[in-house]
Amino acid sequence: MYSASELNAAQIQAVEAGDSPQLILAGAGSGKTRTIVHRIGHLISKRGFAPHRILTVTFTNKAAAELKSRLTGLIGDDGGGVVSGTFHAISLRFLRRYAGHLDFPRSFQVIDADDQKALVKRLLKSRNIDSEKLHPGYLISWIEHCKHEGLGADEAPAQIWNNIDLRELYVAYQDELRRLERMDFSDLLLNVVRLMRDFPDVASLIRSQFDHVLVDEYQDTNPVQHQWLLLLCQEHRNLTVVGDDDQAIYGWRGADVRHILDFERVWPNAGIHRLEENYRSFENILKLANAVIQANPHRHEKALRTTRGDGKVPDWIVCNDEYDEARRIVGVLKQRRAHGVGWQDMAVLYRSNRQSLPFEAVLREQDIPYQVIGGVGFFSRMEIKDALAYWALLHRCADSLQLLRICNTPKRGIGAKGQEAISRMLADSDLSAAGWLDQVAEGRGEGPAKKLEPLAQLISEQRSTAMSCADLGLGDLLESCGYVEALQARGEIEAVSRMENIRTLQDFIETSMGEGLQVADFMDQAALLQSGEEQDVDEAVSLMSLHRAKGLEFDTVIIAGVEDGLLPHQRSLDEGETGLHEERRLLYVGITRARDYLLLTSARMRRAFGDMVYPIPSRFISRLGDDVLRREASVSQPQQEASYSTQVQSGRRVRHPSFGEGVILSMEGAGDAARVTVRFQQAGTKRLMLKYAALEEI
Ligand code: ATP
Ligand code: MG
């Protein structure tokens, strides 16, 4: 079925190992996933197991589909019969049959994230707990954390937060779900564990469905998944797991790398296989990977050899800022393309999704097809669309859809009927959305439009100061109209990242304006970037987070933002050693995605959360020698030091026509792009464009 050119001796041994637990512990690119596929093929074609009695578990639906397609390629239609899915999907399948034992109807539904949040909010409201005291998002994360650990409401540890008993709320939450005949995502796994643990008859029925169970990326299993596998396979013991402890990157979601390291103890007499040949990357890429990961303690030492030759030493370039970074990276992508590499064989990886924007903008500008994987493209995100709608109204270039989009966000008591009425009034008025809103500001709004009067007045007041702010008034408007507060009060776990995105948008506006772009041009550009995601994706550069890149490979890989604060991420730096080790593994995962060419980049300055930061290169790479990472002599020069006007110096007291008196804190840039940060007594700290700010020295 396979020739020696397809599998090496160690892989063949793992593929042909008999009926007992098997652990394949091996480094990146050593053919672990390939071995799983061939082992399944072997079980079916050589050992006669029925395809539907083989179960493979993966971490994403995409990985499950990929595994099946590789299998069909290997053994034909039989491959299609193998049961393949995520832990959640397989759990749902079991529960559809046996949920009755847990007093759920078999037709129970899985609650989606929105409904889950709404439910938790209702629960807190009924107890008069406001979100200041306990954020709904916090409660949801805590419950999820318990569930990842395998702890139901009755087993969770006592936890008091601001004098509120979280465990009691966990119980109430589960009661409410039960009443609604719903389960949440994490319940699926927990309930299967409960079924198998508490109902021996059901457990043997479930166990008897499969003869072999195989798990890819085992290093990222959490305790409840671990119990799930233990209960499922304890009779036949035919469990094959593959993984790499150096690629464990989900500790923050409760995954515990010890499961892979403890495998031999939990499953006595397990077959252990080590694959030491790397088929993916050139030697020099592996050298860098090894140099990075070596600094982590408690590893299973793995020696990786490659059959592919040395290749080029990976490059590292230090750029001026994130836009310089994006332009230089795109330059490299174009060179690779000229060397015959397809766009689909290139990836730009980053730590944080908010980094995608400059790449999207430059790729779009240069007409290079791209796709943002596993995330919504920047301009399609809810909060970005909302923010742009507000901003367009402020600058009189909004259309009616944008007005309708935000008329009840935050809530202003305008329901669906009210929105319909507003939409009709707008259409009948023959005015632009902003023009119509001006009339409302003057008290001429009727019916539901009356409810927009405070907003309309606010917008018309803020027009006078908007042009002097570096973000042309966006931040101020979103604050004062209550949007920011409402966003935070929604209690979503993503609230923080949504705020980060809005700040990134403010930065982007600032950069674009510095380059002389007008508001209307900016809106056009945003609309184009939005449509960019509908491009043909067969031949496109991939943009994705390092987490998303797990298990994938590309000819050309670029890792952007390799700086302290991003990689390692600030959160992990604050957390201490464990977090730092996980971040190092994340860089290792990124590096080992590359087959032929690898480039790391960092920037000298970067806009982050409305501020300019001056990061230092990541501690993971800063001390590496030129033999493993070749630092390119910088081609682009650092920007000219700004020649500040002598009157405008930090510490000076100034007066702004609308914000009043304040003190200059700092300045950046020069000429038309010069910006000044002022702390005003009343209006708080603002970053203003010097050109428009009309500051008067006092
Ligand atoms: P990761 O740790 O990143 O998930 P992996 O160990 O699962 O990697 P695979 O994706 O299975 O590795 O294989 C890496 C690459 O090497 C693939 O392109 C695969 O087709 C190729 N490969 C694996 N084994 C062999 C082999 N024996 N001969 C030729 N190519 C191989
Ligand atoms: Mg793999």
XYZ file of C-alpha atoms and ligand atoms in Angstrom:
730
model
C 0.000 0.000 0.000
C 2.847 2.358 0.748
C 6.407 2.347 -0.432
C 9.556 3.247 1.442
C 9.489 6.545 -0.408
C 6.243 7.390 1.343
C 7.071 6.370 4.908
C 10.294 5.841 6.819
C 11.045 2.903 9.102
C 9.870 4.616 12.312
C 6.656 5.721 10.640
C 6.023 2.218 9.315
C 6.513 0.815 12.784
C 3.896 3.210 14.185
C 1.525 2.555 11.301
C 1.727 -1.219 11.722
C 1.777 -1.368 15.526
C -0.843 -3.827 16.828
C -3.853 -3.364 19.071
C -2.622 -1.442 22.082
C -2.116 2.173 23.115
C 0.386 3.986 20.908
C 2.074 7.293 21.464
C 3.818 9.054 18.624
C 5.796 11.849 20.167
C 7.726 13.784 17.613
C 8.758 17.214 16.488
C 7.122 19.450 13.968
C 6.991 18.342 10.356
C 8.086 14.796 11.130
C 5.029 13.256 9.526
C 2.800 12.707 12.562
C -0.395 13.603 10.761
C 0.763 11.570 7.771
C 1.382 8.603 10.071
C -2.139 8.834 11.500
C -3.615 8.824 8.015
C -1.549 5.802 6.999
C -2.316 3.964 10.217
C -6.033 4.310 9.541
C -5.440 3.146 5.982
C -3.544 0.147 7.317
C -6.263 -0.736 9.838
C -8.851 -0.769 7.073
C -7.007 -2.283 4.124
C -4.637 -4.670 5.843
C -6.347 -5.547 9.089
C -9.920 -5.515 7.865
C -11.478 -3.074 10.323
C -14.690 -1.487 9.092
C -14.165 2.227 8.324
C -17.160 3.313 10.426
C -15.655 1.586 13.472
C -12.617 3.851 13.421
C -12.787 7.227 15.098
C -10.345 10.103 14.599
C -10.502 13.186 16.748
C -9.051 16.524 15.663
C -9.097 20.038 17.082
C -10.898 21.855 14.317
C -13.503 20.910 11.746
C -11.061 21.992 9.062
C -8.462 19.509 10.319
C -11.114 16.759 10.356
C -12.043 17.492 6.742
C -8.367 17.619 5.723
C -7.690 14.271 7.367
C -10.601 12.663 5.566
C -9.570 14.001 2.208
C -6.005 12.724 2.661
C -7.439 9.357 3.655
C -9.690 9.151 0.615
C -6.631 10.010 -1.470
C -4.839 7.070 0.115
C -7.451 4.304 0.187
C -10.313 5.576 -1.954
C -13.987 5.694 -0.974
C -13.540 3.606 2.171
C -11.771 6.586 3.706
C -15.042 8.499 3.614
C -16.643 6.041 6.037
C -14.249 6.763 8.885
C -15.808 8.802 11.684
C -13.858 12.021 11.963
C -14.624 15.156 13.940
C -13.815 17.411 16.836
C -14.368 16.367 20.440
C -17.492 18.530 20.400
C -18.934 17.108 17.211
C -18.416 13.514 18.320
C -19.873 14.274 21.740
C -22.978 15.718 20.149
C -23.363 12.541 18.163
C -23.326 10.431 21.350
C -25.673 12.777 23.177
C -28.237 12.753 20.383
C -28.678 9.114 21.202
C -28.261 8.950 24.967
C -29.221 12.377 26.336
C -32.362 10.837 27.835
C -30.272 9.321 30.615
C -29.315 12.825 31.696
C -32.979 13.935 31.598
C -32.556 15.895 28.403
C -34.724 15.272 25.343
C -32.694 13.906 22.447
C -33.697 16.956 20.476
C -31.951 19.337 22.925
C -30.254 22.322 21.342
C -26.771 23.711 21.729
C -26.932 27.287 22.953
C -25.039 29.801 20.823
C -22.739 32.458 22.224
C -25.273 35.302 21.948
C -28.042 33.397 23.694
C -25.608 32.244 26.339
C -24.649 35.833 27.122
C -28.261 36.903 27.190
C -29.092 34.078 29.569
C -26.295 34.978 31.961
C -27.295 38.631 31.892
C -30.893 37.739 32.757
C -29.636 35.572 35.572
C -27.543 38.377 37.037
C -30.311 40.912 36.601
C -32.801 38.730 38.437
C -30.422 38.808 41.397
C -29.754 42.517 41.120
C -26.080 41.976 40.392
C -24.883 44.701 38.072
C -22.048 44.247 35.613
C -19.781 46.514 37.656
C -19.780 43.954 40.431
C -19.690 40.866 38.281
C -19.125 41.031 34.578
C -21.267 38.439 32.759
C -18.226 37.596 30.622
C -16.227 36.837 33.727
C -18.843 34.437 35.023
C -18.997 32.667 31.657
C -15.203 32.251 31.559
C -15.124 30.925 35.090
C -17.832 28.360 34.340
C -16.009 27.348 31.181
C -12.792 26.985 33.079
C -14.498 24.607 35.548
C -15.936 22.611 32.664
C -12.538 22.290 30.977
C -11.282 20.867 34.232
C -14.151 18.378 34.139
C -15.982 19.949 37.091
C -19.769 20.138 36.970
C -21.755 22.656 39.045
C -21.873 20.283 42.004
C -18.126 19.611 41.891
C -16.807 23.123 41.273
C -14.668 24.712 43.988
C -16.201 27.431 46.136
C -15.449 30.793 44.555
C -16.434 34.175 45.910
C -16.040 37.317 43.801
C -17.030 40.689 45.251
C -19.072 38.845 47.864
C -20.911 36.946 45.158
C -20.982 33.158 45.277
C -20.010 32.070 41.755
C -20.691 28.412 42.392
C -24.284 29.174 43.294
C -24.591 31.069 40.002
C -23.071 28.124 38.143
C -25.818 25.899 39.618
C -28.502 28.426 38.642
C -27.051 28.722 35.128
C -27.182 24.953 34.650
C -30.774 24.849 36.000
C -31.780 27.492 33.515
C -30.104 25.652 30.629
C -31.899 22.494 31.630
C -35.237 24.303 31.762
C -34.603 25.564 28.229
C -33.439 22.113 27.126
C -30.110 23.500 26.020
C -26.459 22.591 26.551
C -23.556 24.911 26.092
C -20.475 23.997 24.081
C -18.436 22.754 27.016
C -21.383 20.779 28.408
C -21.163 18.497 25.399
C -17.877 17.008 26.576
C -18.695 17.087 30.243
C -22.017 15.338 29.700
C -20.452 12.550 27.684
C -17.980 12.000 30.510
C -20.887 11.929 32.950
C -22.825 9.480 30.793
C -19.912 7.082 30.613
C -19.033 7.459 34.264
C -22.525 7.174 35.780
C -24.259 4.782 33.385
C -22.207 1.622 32.823
C -24.705 0.232 30.306
C -24.533 3.362 28.191
C -20.766 3.413 28.558
C -20.440 -0.057 27.112
C -22.790 0.808 24.245
C -20.714 3.872 23.391
C -17.434 2.004 23.720
C -18.614 -0.792 21.506
C -19.117 1.587 18.572
C -15.417 1.906 17.826
C -12.491 -0.475 17.562
C -9.797 2.167 17.235
C -9.542 5.785 18.298
C -6.829 8.123 16.962
C -6.120 11.680 18.128
C -3.999 14.315 16.354
C -2.402 17.277 18.220
C -2.779 15.463 21.519
C -0.546 17.975 23.320
C -3.477 20.380 23.404
C -6.030 18.211 25.216
C -7.561 19.578 28.392
C -8.529 17.487 31.435
C -12.113 16.843 30.354
C -10.976 15.663 26.915
C -8.441 13.482 28.615
C -11.125 11.849 30.795
C -13.339 11.477 27.747
C -10.649 9.454 25.941
C -9.832 7.434 29.015
C -13.464 6.401 29.471
C -13.978 5.717 25.782
C -10.917 3.530 25.277
C -10.417 1.840 28.625
C -11.764 -1.526 27.482
C -10.153 -2.077 24.098
C -7.194 0.251 24.811
C -6.816 0.939 21.103
C -5.916 4.558 21.464
C -3.305 6.128 19.199
C -2.259 9.665 19.974
C 0.232 11.873 18.190
C 1.633 15.137 19.370
C 4.577 17.335 20.131
C 5.050 18.764 23.607
C 6.961 21.665 22.071
C 3.815 22.728 20.241
C 1.468 22.941 23.241
C -0.128 26.356 22.830
C -3.526 26.105 24.476
C -2.584 26.187 28.163
C -4.645 29.367 28.460
C -7.704 27.343 27.482
C -7.060 24.681 30.091
C -4.989 22.288 27.958
C -2.385 20.444 29.942
C 0.751 19.286 28.183
C 1.341 16.768 30.975
C -1.239 14.459 29.386
C 1.171 13.673 26.596
C 4.154 13.429 28.903
C 2.188 11.125 31.270
C 0.851 8.871 28.547
C 3.125 5.968 29.402
C 2.039 6.065 33.024
C -1.695 6.252 32.305
C -1.525 3.574 29.600
C 0.953 0.952 30.772
C 2.763 -0.987 28.047
C 1.991 1.628 25.430
C 4.020 1.553 22.242
C 6.182 4.658 22.015
C 7.353 5.979 18.690
C 9.703 8.808 17.948
C 9.983 10.217 14.473
C 13.213 12.051 13.964
C 13.223 12.831 10.298
C 11.795 16.175 9.312
C 10.389 16.272 5.810
C 9.104 19.773 5.807
C 11.809 22.328 6.375
C 15.305 23.139 5.294
C 17.993 22.498 7.887
C 18.533 26.190 8.585
C 14.890 26.691 9.495
C 15.064 23.784 11.943
C 18.256 25.169 13.410
C 16.487 28.366 14.282
C 13.486 26.429 15.654
C 15.790 24.402 17.891
C 17.738 27.437 19.035
C 14.496 29.106 20.109
C 12.870 26.163 21.878
C 16.011 25.003 23.671
C 15.529 27.718 26.267
C 12.362 26.014 27.554
C 12.760 23.661 30.537
C 11.070 20.245 31.023
C 11.041 19.231 27.402
C 11.234 15.824 25.833
C 14.500 16.309 23.997
C 13.938 15.643 20.307
C 16.604 15.622 17.661
C 15.258 16.544 14.251
C 17.149 15.762 11.083
C 16.066 16.938 7.722
C 16.492 15.247 4.410
C 16.041 18.489 2.538
C 19.450 20.168 2.682
C 20.513 23.422 4.282
C 18.513 26.112 2.518
C 18.837 29.764 3.425
C 19.424 31.086 6.934
C 16.149 32.745 8.043
C 16.096 36.529 7.786
C 15.147 39.091 10.355
C 14.397 42.667 9.421
C 13.681 45.553 11.707
C 11.223 48.035 10.245
C 10.263 51.569 11.172
C 6.649 50.992 12.053
C 3.805 48.611 11.268
C 3.133 50.125 7.846
C 6.786 49.969 6.854
C 6.661 46.372 8.094
C 3.638 45.591 5.945
C 5.180 47.175 2.848
C 8.484 45.384 3.236
C 6.790 42.062 3.857
C 4.647 42.504 0.774
C 7.854 43.319 -1.133
C 9.302 39.979 -0.037
C 6.092 38.153 -0.988
C 6.346 39.638 -4.475
C 9.955 38.484 -4.791
C 8.922 34.970 -3.807
C 6.179 35.095 -6.373
C 8.727 36.128 -9.005
C 10.655 32.993 -8.001
C 7.624 30.919 -8.909
C 6.003 30.446 -5.487
C 2.187 30.631 -5.642
C 0.352 33.142 -3.428
C -1.447 30.256 -1.742
C 1.887 28.913 -0.595
C 2.720 31.998 1.458
C 1.516 32.982 4.907
C 1.900 35.970 7.159
C 1.522 34.946 10.800
C 1.033 37.208 13.794
C 0.361 36.989 17.500
C -2.637 39.227 17.702
C -5.507 39.566 15.233
C -5.364 43.332 15.376
C -2.027 43.153 13.523
C -3.791 42.087 10.336
C -4.947 45.557 9.311
C -1.738 47.011 7.787
C -1.246 43.804 5.781
C -4.808 43.882 4.523
C -4.377 47.500 3.521
C -1.068 47.066 1.669
C -2.027 43.786 -0.023
C -5.220 45.390 -1.201
C -3.408 48.463 -2.434
C -1.057 46.288 -4.476
C -3.795 44.030 -5.826
C -2.463 40.857 -4.258
C -5.145 38.303 -3.375
C -5.269 37.457 0.325
C -7.531 35.823 2.865
C -7.770 36.375 6.572
C -8.089 32.908 8.083
C -10.084 32.216 11.192
C -10.998 35.773 11.795
C -13.331 38.241 10.304
C -11.451 40.733 8.124
C -10.833 43.928 10.013
C -13.388 46.084 8.239
C -16.108 43.468 8.513
C -16.022 43.389 12.281
C -19.141 44.574 14.018
C -17.496 47.278 16.115
C -15.531 48.610 13.139
C -18.655 48.908 11.039
C -20.409 50.666 13.931
C -17.494 53.010 14.521
C -17.228 53.916 10.850
C -20.957 54.592 10.691
C -20.653 57.089 13.558
C -17.585 58.637 12.061
C -19.162 58.995 8.640
C -22.144 60.786 10.219
C -19.771 63.127 11.991
C -18.083 63.980 8.707
C -21.293 64.096 6.691
C -20.493 61.231 4.387
C -22.733 58.535 5.859
C -25.430 56.773 3.897
C -28.827 55.855 5.292
C -27.785 52.286 6.049
C -25.048 53.577 8.286
C -27.486 55.767 10.154
C -29.890 52.882 10.556
C -27.055 50.660 11.702
C -26.292 52.774 14.736
C -29.635 54.419 15.492
C -30.299 51.905 18.252
C -26.680 51.042 19.145
C -26.369 51.782 22.028
C -30.025 51.265 22.890
C -32.174 54.345 22.399
C -35.541 52.656 22.553
C -35.895 52.431 18.779
C -37.201 48.974 17.886
C -37.626 47.308 14.517
C -40.799 49.313 13.768
C -39.090 52.570 14.746
C -36.195 51.767 12.456
C -38.555 51.104 9.592
C -40.219 54.441 10.198
C -36.858 56.231 10.291
C -35.838 54.520 7.100
C -39.037 55.821 5.387
C -38.539 59.340 6.741
C -34.988 59.355 5.444
C -36.063 58.194 2.018
C -38.877 60.776 1.858
C -36.701 63.642 3.023
C -34.388 63.759 0.017
C -31.613 64.726 2.413
C -28.348 62.984 3.121
C -28.280 60.978 6.359
C -26.258 63.720 8.067
C -28.494 66.458 6.668
C -31.576 64.682 7.973
C -29.922 64.251 11.352
C -29.180 67.990 11.453
C -32.913 68.642 11.240
C -33.464 66.248 14.104
C -30.843 68.164 16.095
C -32.915 71.286 15.619
C -35.893 69.596 17.243
C -37.697 68.776 13.997
C -37.660 65.004 14.487
C -40.983 63.262 14.990
C -42.019 59.896 16.400
C -39.055 57.556 16.725
C -36.788 60.234 15.202
C -37.321 62.300 18.337
C -35.350 59.680 20.212
C -32.335 60.491 18.069
C -32.322 64.139 19.077
C -29.644 63.894 21.808
C -27.351 61.985 19.452
C -27.982 64.432 16.633
C -27.127 67.349 18.889
C -24.010 65.657 20.156
C -22.793 65.022 16.635
C -23.363 68.577 15.524
C -21.545 69.897 18.622
C -18.573 67.640 18.071
C -18.090 68.598 14.444
C -16.275 71.733 15.537
C -13.564 69.872 17.448
C -13.342 66.751 15.304
C -10.785 68.037 12.828
C -8.269 68.946 15.478
C -8.160 65.438 16.970
C -5.624 63.001 15.578
C -8.396 60.475 14.889
C -10.673 63.196 13.554
C -13.099 62.939 16.416
C -13.874 59.233 16.362
C -12.802 58.377 19.919
C -14.587 61.339 21.476
C -17.840 60.603 19.707
C -17.874 56.912 20.591
C -17.211 57.787 24.216
C -19.755 60.533 24.564
C -22.623 58.828 22.756
C -22.361 55.872 25.126
C -21.146 53.380 22.533
C -17.999 52.421 24.423
C -19.844 51.943 27.664
C -22.511 49.833 25.973
C -19.852 47.707 24.293
C -18.250 46.970 27.606
C -21.565 46.339 29.329
C -22.536 43.673 26.782
C -20.418 41.413 28.891
C -18.743 39.701 26.004
C -15.461 37.985 26.474
C -14.365 39.742 23.283
C -15.099 43.226 24.670
C -11.396 43.841 25.233
C -10.434 42.836 21.728
C -13.303 44.883 20.277
C -11.949 47.931 22.091
C -8.467 47.119 20.783
C -9.878 47.043 17.274
C -11.489 50.430 17.671
C -8.195 51.847 18.872
C -6.458 50.261 15.894
C -8.986 51.985 13.658
C -8.190 55.305 15.353
C -4.503 54.676 14.665
C -5.240 53.790 11.062
C -7.246 56.970 10.560
C -4.393 58.921 12.041
C -1.791 57.355 9.740
C -3.981 57.779 6.684
C -4.696 61.413 7.470
C -0.997 61.987 8.039
C -0.546 60.765 4.468
C -3.076 63.307 3.288
C -6.107 61.067 2.761
C -9.535 62.706 2.952
C -12.396 61.280 4.991
C -14.408 60.296 1.931
C -11.375 58.538 0.385
C -10.879 56.720 3.629
C -14.467 55.450 3.589
C -13.970 54.228 0.010
C -10.825 52.430 0.993
C -12.593 50.801 3.932
C -15.389 49.631 1.645
C -12.829 48.132 -0.734
C -11.049 46.342 2.077
C -14.351 44.910 3.140
C -15.051 43.512 -0.292
C -11.502 42.111 -0.377
C -12.674 39.110 1.557
C -14.880 37.920 -1.227
C -11.951 37.439 -3.550
C -11.236 34.069 -5.045
C -9.407 32.379 -2.231
C -7.865 29.471 -4.118
C -4.830 31.535 -4.967
C -4.382 33.854 -2.032
C -1.811 34.755 0.581
C -3.008 33.591 4.022
C -3.052 35.950 6.973
C -3.638 34.286 10.310
C -2.732 34.149 13.955
C 0.048 31.836 15.083
C -2.530 29.759 16.955
C -4.433 29.145 13.744
C -1.328 28.006 11.895
C -0.947 24.813 13.945
C -0.548 21.717 11.751
C -0.275 23.716 8.482
C 2.713 24.243 6.191
C 3.703 26.828 3.564
C 6.654 27.378 1.265
C 7.109 30.913 2.574
C 6.304 31.968 6.111
C 6.612 35.431 7.559
C 6.178 36.058 11.254
C 5.449 39.712 11.933
C 5.824 41.671 15.133
C 8.458 39.526 16.841
C 8.780 41.970 19.724
C 8.463 41.921 23.471
C 4.877 42.871 24.203
C 3.517 41.038 21.171
C 5.562 37.822 21.108
C 5.889 37.201 24.022
C 2.551 38.879 24.508
C 2.317 41.423 27.302
C -0.319 39.353 29.090
C 2.061 36.407 29.285
C 4.937 38.621 30.342
C 2.784 39.777 33.237
C 1.872 36.202 34.050
C 5.418 34.910 34.536
C 7.386 31.844 33.517
C 4.587 29.490 32.434
C 3.091 32.036 30.110
C 6.494 32.813 28.695
C 7.197 29.174 27.897
C 3.926 28.906 26.055
C 4.748 32.014 24.017
C 8.095 30.521 23.094
C 6.334 27.391 21.868
C 4.057 29.601 19.827
C 7.043 31.108 18.029
C 8.367 27.575 17.544
C 5.058 26.544 15.953
C 5.307 29.557 13.630
C 8.890 28.871 12.569
C 8.250 25.211 11.861
C 5.415 26.017 9.418
C 7.994 27.070 6.817
C 9.275 24.719 4.166
C 11.709 26.890 2.194
C 11.817 30.483 3.274
C 11.304 32.139 6.624
C 11.383 35.798 7.559
C 10.848 37.361 10.979
C 10.110 41.052 11.341
C 9.899 43.541 14.148
C 9.254 47.274 14.258
C 10.954 50.142 16.056
C 7.691 51.838 16.747
C 4.152 50.674 16.590
C 0.799 52.241 17.188
C -0.966 50.374 19.920
C -4.139 51.400 21.700
C -3.921 54.971 20.521
C -0.344 55.396 21.651
C 2.992 55.085 19.973
C 5.090 52.384 21.601
C 8.757 51.708 20.989
C 9.132 47.959 21.373
C 12.364 46.061 21.721
C 12.963 42.926 19.656
C 11.596 39.758 21.192
C 13.744 38.246 23.927
C 13.287 34.941 22.075
C 15.468 36.071 19.191
C 17.484 39.075 20.265
C 20.503 37.078 21.422
C 20.670 34.583 18.580
C 23.805 34.529 16.483
C 23.994 35.475 12.826
C 24.517 31.835 11.925
C 20.917 30.957 12.911
C 19.134 34.230 12.198
C 20.514 36.741 9.737
C 19.687 40.256 10.752
C 19.472 42.348 7.640
C 21.229 45.666 7.663
C 18.235 47.938 7.732
C 17.331 49.265 4.311
C 14.734 51.739 5.388
C 15.989 54.586 7.478
C 14.366 55.574 10.713
C 12.092 58.524 10.231
C 13.665 61.914 10.537
C 13.622 63.256 14.035
C 10.790 65.675 14.186
C 11.742 69.333 14.052
C 9.339 70.656 16.601
C 8.348 74.201 16.627
C 10.081 75.873 19.535
C 6.898 77.209 21.037
C 5.379 73.736 21.264
C 7.312 71.872 23.901
C 6.269 69.392 26.495
C 5.380 70.953 29.809
C 4.003 74.131 28.169
C 0.529 75.232 29.115
C -1.866 75.748 26.242
C -5.495 76.595 25.513
C -7.690 74.860 22.940
C -10.850 76.614 21.666
C -13.096 73.729 22.763
C -11.135 71.579 25.202
C -9.922 74.489 27.313
C -6.661 74.652 29.212
C -4.100 71.885 29.408
C -0.467 70.841 29.491
C 1.504 69.422 26.575
C 2.713 65.923 27.381
C 4.533 64.911 24.224
C 4.886 65.390 20.499
C 5.639 63.242 17.472
C 6.056 63.710 13.774
C 6.833 66.821 11.860
C 5.264 69.279 9.455
C 1.645 68.606 8.560
C 1.779 65.239 10.271
C 2.919 66.623 13.646
C 0.805 65.466 16.552
C 0.740 66.673 20.072
C -0.617 64.975 23.176
C -2.199 67.347 25.672
C -3.696 66.704 29.078
C -6.650 69.040 29.410
C -8.032 69.947 32.800
C -11.631 69.197 31.843
C -11.565 67.156 28.670
C -8.866 64.617 29.627
C -5.864 63.586 27.542
C -6.163 64.063 23.785
C -3.894 63.538 20.860
C -4.317 66.372 18.388
C -3.061 67.208 14.927
C -0.950 70.278 15.496
C -1.972 71.714 12.159
C -5.637 71.914 13.098
C -5.488 72.131 16.868
C -5.379 75.959 17.082
C -3.494 75.766 20.358
C -2.684 78.979 22.048
C 0.173 79.255 24.500
C -0.735 80.634 27.920
P 3.092 19.231 12.619
O 3.837 18.965 13.874
O 3.391 20.570 12.084
O 1.638 18.904 12.734
P 3.454 16.666 11.363
O 4.426 15.929 12.205
O 2.032 16.322 11.508
O 3.701 18.238 11.512
P 3.032 16.183 8.561
O 2.202 17.370 8.275
O 2.368 14.857 8.634
O 3.916 16.450 9.855
O 4.209 16.070 7.506
C 5.044 17.176 7.176
C 5.395 17.147 5.701
O 6.293 16.101 5.427
C 4.195 16.908 4.816
O 4.356 17.653 3.649
C 4.264 15.414 4.552
O 3.617 15.069 3.365
C 5.768 15.191 4.459
N 6.180 13.817 4.834
C 5.965 13.207 6.003
N 6.507 11.976 6.029
C 7.110 11.804 4.829
C 7.867 10.743 4.226
N 8.124 9.606 4.862
N 8.324 10.937 2.974
C 8.084 12.091 2.326
N 7.399 13.122 2.825
C 6.905 12.982 4.064
Mg 0.371 17.476 12.096
